[in-house]
XYZ file of C-alpha atoms in Angstrom:
319
model
C 115.583 67.917 111.491
C 116.747 67.267 108.084
C 115.254 64.809 105.592
C 117.930 62.254 106.000
C 117.899 62.374 109.982
C 114.151 62.513 110.156
C 114.394 59.424 107.805
C 117.021 57.718 110.019
C 115.359 58.330 113.252
C 111.941 56.834 111.629
C 113.869 53.821 110.495
C 115.215 53.347 113.815
C 111.987 53.567 115.490
C 110.463 50.996 112.784
C 109.396 47.599 114.252
C 107.466 44.769 113.148
C 106.871 43.313 109.820
C 108.341 45.003 106.585
C 105.403 45.313 104.038
C 107.993 44.184 101.112
C 111.222 43.249 101.576
C 114.121 43.021 98.562
C 112.963 39.723 97.281
C 110.428 41.705 95.755
C 111.932 42.451 92.331
C 110.241 45.790 92.256
C 111.683 46.828 95.824
C 115.031 45.253 94.848
C 115.065 47.716 91.458
C 113.925 50.810 93.766
C 116.630 50.419 96.459
C 119.456 49.790 93.988
C 118.207 52.587 91.863
C 117.952 55.154 94.854
C 120.742 54.354 96.845
C 124.153 54.248 94.691
C 126.328 53.463 97.809
C 124.326 50.355 98.213
C 124.837 49.460 94.530
C 128.405 50.132 94.497
C 128.842 48.233 97.821
C 126.476 45.289 96.817
C 128.717 44.959 93.271
C 131.902 45.146 95.416
C 130.616 42.434 97.799
C 129.514 39.889 94.979
C 132.458 40.767 92.476
C 135.491 40.689 95.307
C 136.379 44.336 94.566
C 137.628 46.820 97.049
C 135.455 49.918 97.550
C 138.337 52.347 96.132
C 138.005 50.539 92.706
C 134.979 51.571 91.804
C 135.091 54.834 90.257
C 131.481 54.999 88.816
C 128.750 53.042 88.677
C 125.548 53.933 86.673
C 122.419 51.901 86.018
C 121.528 52.332 82.230
C 117.642 51.558 82.433
C 116.613 53.525 85.284
C 112.627 53.749 85.865
C 110.817 56.354 87.787
C 110.354 55.567 91.035
C 106.542 54.253 91.491
C 106.284 53.832 87.822
C 103.770 51.017 86.948
C 105.904 48.218 85.184
C 103.112 46.555 83.187
C 104.090 48.455 80.069
C 106.486 46.130 78.137
C 109.268 48.550 77.833
C 110.157 48.335 81.765
C 112.657 45.547 82.665
C 113.027 44.957 86.362
C 116.654 43.057 85.840
C 119.189 46.214 86.355
C 121.551 47.379 83.758
C 124.832 48.527 85.141
C 127.838 49.887 83.780
C 130.573 49.711 86.070
C 133.835 52.119 85.578
C 132.851 52.194 81.862
C 134.226 49.363 81.653
C 132.194 46.185 82.438
C 128.620 45.635 81.921
C 126.788 43.889 85.099
C 123.062 42.687 84.715
C 121.403 42.588 88.362
C 118.292 40.322 88.508
C 115.871 39.053 91.477
C 113.838 35.833 90.722
C 111.296 34.024 93.136
C 109.641 31.784 90.774
C 111.349 28.919 89.297
C 110.231 28.780 85.849
C 112.384 26.015 85.163
C 114.098 27.823 82.567
C 116.864 29.890 84.387
C 120.075 28.573 82.957
C 118.558 29.113 79.590
C 117.186 32.750 80.386
C 120.360 33.881 82.028
C 122.508 33.077 79.395
C 120.289 34.816 76.591
C 120.646 37.897 78.833
C 124.478 37.445 79.184
C 125.067 37.168 75.687
C 122.947 39.853 74.427
C 124.858 41.913 76.702
C 128.241 40.273 75.469
C 127.546 41.766 71.920
C 128.980 45.262 72.912
C 131.395 45.602 70.429
C 131.554 49.233 68.919
C 130.986 49.027 65.083
C 134.522 49.202 63.548
C 136.262 47.896 66.416
C 138.228 44.919 67.014
C 136.407 42.030 69.049
C 139.417 42.055 71.646
C 137.862 45.240 73.043
C 134.664 44.040 73.949
C 133.641 44.452 77.380
C 133.627 42.197 80.413
C 129.799 41.040 81.468
C 128.543 39.643 84.549
C 124.952 38.542 84.953
C 123.991 38.288 88.635
C 120.965 36.318 89.478
C 119.575 36.247 93.076
C 117.284 33.224 93.327
C 114.885 32.670 96.229
C 114.683 28.828 95.258
C 117.385 26.274 94.621
C 118.526 26.274 90.714
C 119.486 22.771 90.469
C 118.216 19.957 93.256
C 120.650 18.041 92.743
C 123.345 20.499 93.089
C 122.243 23.018 95.788
C 124.801 25.944 96.341
C 125.024 29.326 97.615
C 127.253 31.237 95.168
C 127.903 29.695 92.150
C 130.283 31.185 89.573
C 130.251 29.725 85.976
C 132.640 30.689 83.281
C 133.596 29.316 80.289
C 136.369 26.949 80.907
C 137.965 23.808 78.796
C 135.806 20.814 79.860
C 139.279 18.509 80.187
C 141.340 20.284 82.148
C 139.346 23.486 83.215
C 141.629 26.142 81.499
C 140.024 29.517 81.008
C 138.664 30.296 77.900
C 138.047 34.269 78.588
C 137.255 36.047 81.715
C 134.873 38.320 80.077
C 131.866 36.118 80.326
C 130.512 35.587 83.544
C 127.427 34.040 85.274
C 126.897 34.300 88.622
C 124.018 32.461 90.922
C 123.421 33.181 94.249
C 120.572 31.268 96.129
C 119.090 33.229 98.857
C 117.752 30.079 100.732
C 121.266 28.592 101.175
C 123.192 30.821 103.369
C 124.133 28.241 105.349
C 126.066 26.622 102.395
C 128.328 29.956 102.140
C 132.066 29.357 101.652
C 134.576 31.405 103.756
C 135.236 33.328 100.801
C 131.392 34.540 100.421
C 131.310 35.126 104.183
C 134.558 37.367 104.041
C 132.941 39.583 101.001
C 129.608 39.517 103.076
C 127.509 37.981 100.115
C 125.837 35.927 102.572
C 125.072 38.861 104.726
C 123.596 40.607 101.855
C 121.289 37.515 100.914
C 120.065 37.671 104.975
C 119.236 41.364 104.322
C 117.193 40.869 101.297
C 115.326 37.970 102.956
C 114.574 39.748 106.334
C 110.945 40.196 107.095
C 111.108 42.508 110.122
C 112.439 45.704 110.917
C 114.242 43.828 114.421
C 116.030 41.454 111.696
C 117.547 44.323 109.602
C 118.797 46.211 112.467
C 120.277 43.211 113.704
C 121.960 42.725 110.640
C 123.245 46.106 110.283
C 124.478 46.226 113.915
C 127.046 44.289 112.813
C 127.431 45.790 109.305
C 126.972 49.682 109.574
C 127.908 49.830 106.057
C 124.518 48.463 105.204
C 122.739 51.365 107.210
C 122.221 53.231 103.976
C 120.853 50.307 102.520
C 118.229 49.950 105.533
C 117.276 53.416 105.486
C 116.591 53.349 101.773
C 114.495 50.093 102.204
C 112.503 51.761 104.802
C 112.137 55.139 102.406
C 110.842 52.909 99.787
C 108.433 51.129 101.938
C 107.375 54.791 103.043
C 106.616 55.931 99.381
C 102.866 54.858 98.788
C 103.551 55.007 94.865
C 106.530 52.493 95.096
C 104.532 50.226 97.624
C 101.577 50.032 95.561
C 103.673 48.638 92.700
C 105.648 46.205 94.997
C 102.161 45.027 95.609
C 101.142 44.869 92.104
C 104.294 42.827 91.643
C 102.977 40.283 94.481
C 99.922 40.177 93.051
C 101.495 39.318 89.427
C 103.600 36.834 91.276
C 100.983 35.319 93.347
C 98.598 34.860 89.932
C 102.154 33.619 87.811
C 103.050 31.040 90.648
C 99.195 30.228 90.517
C 99.364 29.586 86.835
C 102.664 27.569 86.850
C 100.965 25.399 89.438
C 98.198 24.876 87.204
C 100.162 24.550 84.362
C 102.546 21.748 86.067
C 99.090 20.206 87.496
C 97.844 19.861 84.253
C 101.287 18.617 82.387
C 101.319 16.107 85.108
C 97.577 15.112 84.422
C 98.462 15.040 80.534
C 101.680 12.694 81.555
C 99.529 10.569 83.412
C 96.819 10.417 80.969
C 99.352 9.827 78.238
C 101.159 6.928 80.191
C 97.791 5.211 80.677
C 96.877 5.656 76.602
C 100.444 4.244 76.032
C 99.683 1.335 78.524
C 96.241 0.642 76.647
C 97.957 0.716 73.477
C 100.512 -1.547 74.606
C 97.631 -4.282 76.321
C 95.809 -3.913 72.944
C 98.836 -4.902 71.063
C 99.565 -7.663 73.179
C 95.631 -8.806 72.840
C 96.297 -8.571 69.217
C 99.555 -10.377 69.336
C 97.654 -13.028 71.482
C 94.997 -13.395 68.947
C 97.195 -13.513 66.067
C 98.772 -16.416 67.712
C 95.638 -18.253 68.257
C 94.727 -17.471 64.484
C 97.497 -19.003 63.587
C 97.436 -21.848 65.795
C 93.862 -22.721 64.807
C 95.301 -22.143 60.702
C 97.807 -24.651 62.058
C 95.137 -27.182 63.744
C 92.662 -26.714 60.679
C 95.746 -27.721 58.048
C 96.294 -30.535 60.385
C 92.561 -31.664 60.497
C 92.384 -31.299 56.474
C 95.844 -33.459 56.130
C 94.068 -36.190 58.494
C 90.722 -35.826 56.336
C 92.767 -36.440 53.264
C 94.643 -39.189 54.861
C 91.521 -40.775 55.926
C 90.100 -40.581 52.596
C 93.318 -42.056 50.893
C 93.302 -45.021 53.137
C 89.487 -45.461 52.358
C 90.235 -45.490 48.758
C 93.040 -48.008 49.184
C 90.824 -50.358 51.302
C 87.905 -49.916 49.029
C 90.402 -50.916 45.976
C 91.397 -53.931 47.975
C 87.751 -54.951 48.194
C 87.804 -54.394 51.999
C 84.988 -52.432 52.972
C 84.665 -50.750 56.559
C 82.306 -53.676 58.074
C 85.199 -56.411 57.046
C 87.815 -54.346 58.021
C 86.153 -53.907 61.555
C 85.277 -57.962 61.756
C 89.007 -58.245 60.883
C 90.245 -55.908 63.590
C 87.985 -57.953 66.133
C 89.610 -61.345 65.237
């Protein structure tokens, strides 16, 4: 029994829970890097191409299977050149850092700057950033497969077909459109999310072209070095998730504290305004008292000039 048949035999007899599925970005990279047929089939599915349209597909930033990824030179997004004509960036992301639009555009713009020195800008190669997200990007606008391009805001006229940003939300396969199902993009999403060998076999039973992918997932899960790096990635992701939750908690507490300080400051301003109002009223009363005192003094002076004392005035008032 040769190695391929032995792997297939072991895969067909595998049962239970997968150690690591393809939502683990290291496993995602290893499977696509080790299995060119899977890489080609996935690209055909997402871009809506026929198999014979893919003449050549190459990963530009390959890494040694099982290599540690804590070194900054390694990135887990996959840079692909298709038919020596188009650049494709594939990325798996499971944590929402609330910066995906900016991050994906940064990656896409870097890749779009591919004109060879001395060549005309019209020679720029088409670029695609394809993000597989295990979360909802826009809570008010969930979508399984979103395709973004530069278009006229008034009439939707396409500015260029060479600048493409695709987002596939793995948790929304139920929202797949007919064309997504026809291209089997939803099937790929389900395969990536599968957590048991039984699920994978059920998927490949109806999609035999994905057998190679399933076998590569099995082979990669059987490789200690790869499995160890997948574990490291999950530990890192768990730590990043914890840090994100702590940051969100601290941010919320800071926002609440800021709001409380603002409300206290507002109350203080209100009390200060009320104090100012009372002070103004006191000043007004004092001025009125002074005016009355001055008027009384003037009246007493007039009475005195007339020879009328206070007692006489009082007796006159009693008559």
